[in-house]
XYZ file of C-alpha atoms in Angstrom:
130
model
C -11.232 6.203 -90.679
C -13.960 8.730 -91.393
C -16.631 6.378 -90.003
C -14.612 5.574 -86.868
C -13.976 9.253 -86.108
C -17.623 10.120 -86.782
C -18.773 7.354 -84.430
C -16.597 8.609 -81.554
C -17.573 12.222 -82.163
C -21.292 11.355 -82.350
C -21.022 9.551 -79.025
C -18.956 12.455 -77.623
C -16.203 10.024 -76.641
C -12.502 10.830 -76.753
C -10.576 8.892 -79.381
C -8.228 6.452 -77.618
C -4.579 6.927 -78.543
C -4.838 10.655 -79.197
C -4.135 13.744 -77.158
C -1.754 14.426 -74.312
C -1.875 17.047 -71.554
C 1.829 17.941 -71.825
C 3.098 16.924 -75.265
C 1.755 19.645 -77.540
C 1.616 20.027 -80.420
C 3.162 16.556 -80.754
C 4.230 13.727 -78.514
C 7.893 13.043 -79.387
C 7.673 9.319 -78.605
C 5.523 7.950 -81.463
C 7.765 9.074 -84.356
C 10.770 7.423 -82.722
C 8.805 4.234 -82.025
C 7.614 4.151 -85.640
C 11.187 4.557 -86.916
C 12.426 1.720 -84.722
C 9.572 -0.516 -85.878
C 10.277 0.099 -89.544
C 14.023 -0.421 -89.010
C 13.180 -3.735 -87.334
C 11.280 -4.844 -90.433
C 7.658 -4.024 -89.667
C 5.595 -3.329 -92.762
C 4.231 -0.103 -91.376
C 0.651 -0.890 -92.410
C -0.801 -0.342 -88.922
C 1.367 2.740 -88.449
C 0.117 4.195 -91.725
C -3.469 3.402 -90.737
C -2.994 5.200 -87.401
C -1.517 8.210 -89.173
C -4.476 8.256 -91.586
C -6.855 8.062 -88.632
C -4.950 10.953 -87.052
C -5.400 13.131 -90.142
C -9.119 12.382 -90.219
C -9.479 13.138 -86.516
C -7.672 16.461 -86.965
C -9.914 17.323 -89.908
C -13.104 16.482 -88.023
C -11.993 18.222 -84.818
C -10.760 21.304 -86.627
C -7.514 21.148 -84.656
C -4.511 18.905 -84.173
C -4.612 16.095 -81.616
C -1.292 14.342 -81.225
C -0.897 10.600 -81.491
C 0.140 9.633 -77.975
C 2.417 6.790 -76.848
C -0.543 4.529 -76.100
C -1.842 4.909 -79.649
C 1.617 4.347 -81.088
C 2.170 1.212 -79.034
C -1.197 -0.167 -80.123
C -0.154 0.272 -83.759
C 3.200 -1.388 -83.083
C 1.548 -4.357 -81.416
C -0.730 -4.704 -84.445
C 2.387 -4.617 -86.622
C 3.627 -7.782 -84.905
C 0.204 -9.471 -85.065
C -0.672 -9.456 -81.383
C -4.335 -9.853 -80.538
C -6.186 -7.206 -78.506
C -6.416 -9.450 -75.430
C -2.626 -9.877 -75.382
C -2.188 -6.140 -76.063
C -4.193 -5.358 -72.949
C -1.880 -7.472 -70.786
C 1.172 -5.694 -72.209
C -0.434 -2.342 -71.413
C -1.001 -3.443 -67.803
C 2.619 -4.588 -67.489
C 3.965 -1.311 -68.881
C 1.777 0.745 -66.525
C 2.983 -1.417 -63.631
C 6.590 -0.530 -64.474
C 5.690 3.158 -64.380
C 3.932 2.695 -61.043
C 7.040 0.985 -59.657
C 9.062 4.021 -60.734
C 6.666 6.368 -58.939
C 6.886 4.248 -55.792
C 10.691 4.315 -55.889
C 10.595 8.096 -56.309
C 8.204 8.449 -53.362
C 10.551 6.360 -51.204
C 13.503 8.613 -52.089
C 11.599 11.877 -51.899
C 8.356 11.510 -49.921
C 5.698 13.979 -51.017
C 2.387 12.080 -51.113
C 1.356 12.898 -47.536
C 2.016 16.632 -48.119
C 0.084 16.589 -51.408
C -2.827 14.877 -49.632
C -2.794 17.492 -46.862
C -2.743 20.370 -49.353
C -5.633 18.856 -51.279
C -7.705 18.456 -48.122
C -6.925 22.029 -47.035
C -7.617 23.740 -50.360
C -10.139 21.639 -52.260
C -13.623 21.500 -50.735
C -15.275 18.108 -50.526
C -18.664 17.949 -52.203
C -21.184 15.312 -51.266
C -22.138 13.125 -54.236
C -25.570 13.803 -55.655
C -28.066 11.025 -55.107
C-alpha cells in the first residue's frame, strides 16, 4: 500500500476510489456495502486491503480522504472474483442508471436550459491556448 500511494503522489495523480466533494469526513455508503458483503459470505480480504490502503493514503496526505462508493464497489467486485474488464462494464451500467434518473428528473422538472443560460451569462468564455 505504501508503494502504491507513493507512486500516485509522486505522479501527482488522485488516488481512484478516494475522496468525495459532498461526503465529508466519510461517505456513508461504503461501510454499509462492506457489511452487506460480509453478511453475504465474502471473505473481506479486498475490503481489508482497501481499508489498509486508505490508512496509508491518509498518513501520506496528512489528512483524511474518505473511501468513496466507487472504491468500495471495486473492492466488492474483487471479493467476488470479477476481473477488471468485467468491473469496468459494471461501472458503465451503474453510471447509465444514474444518468437515466437524471433524465427522468429533467423531464419532470426542466432546469437544464436555465442552467445553460445562467452559465453563458455569468461565466466568461476563454479561448483555448494554442
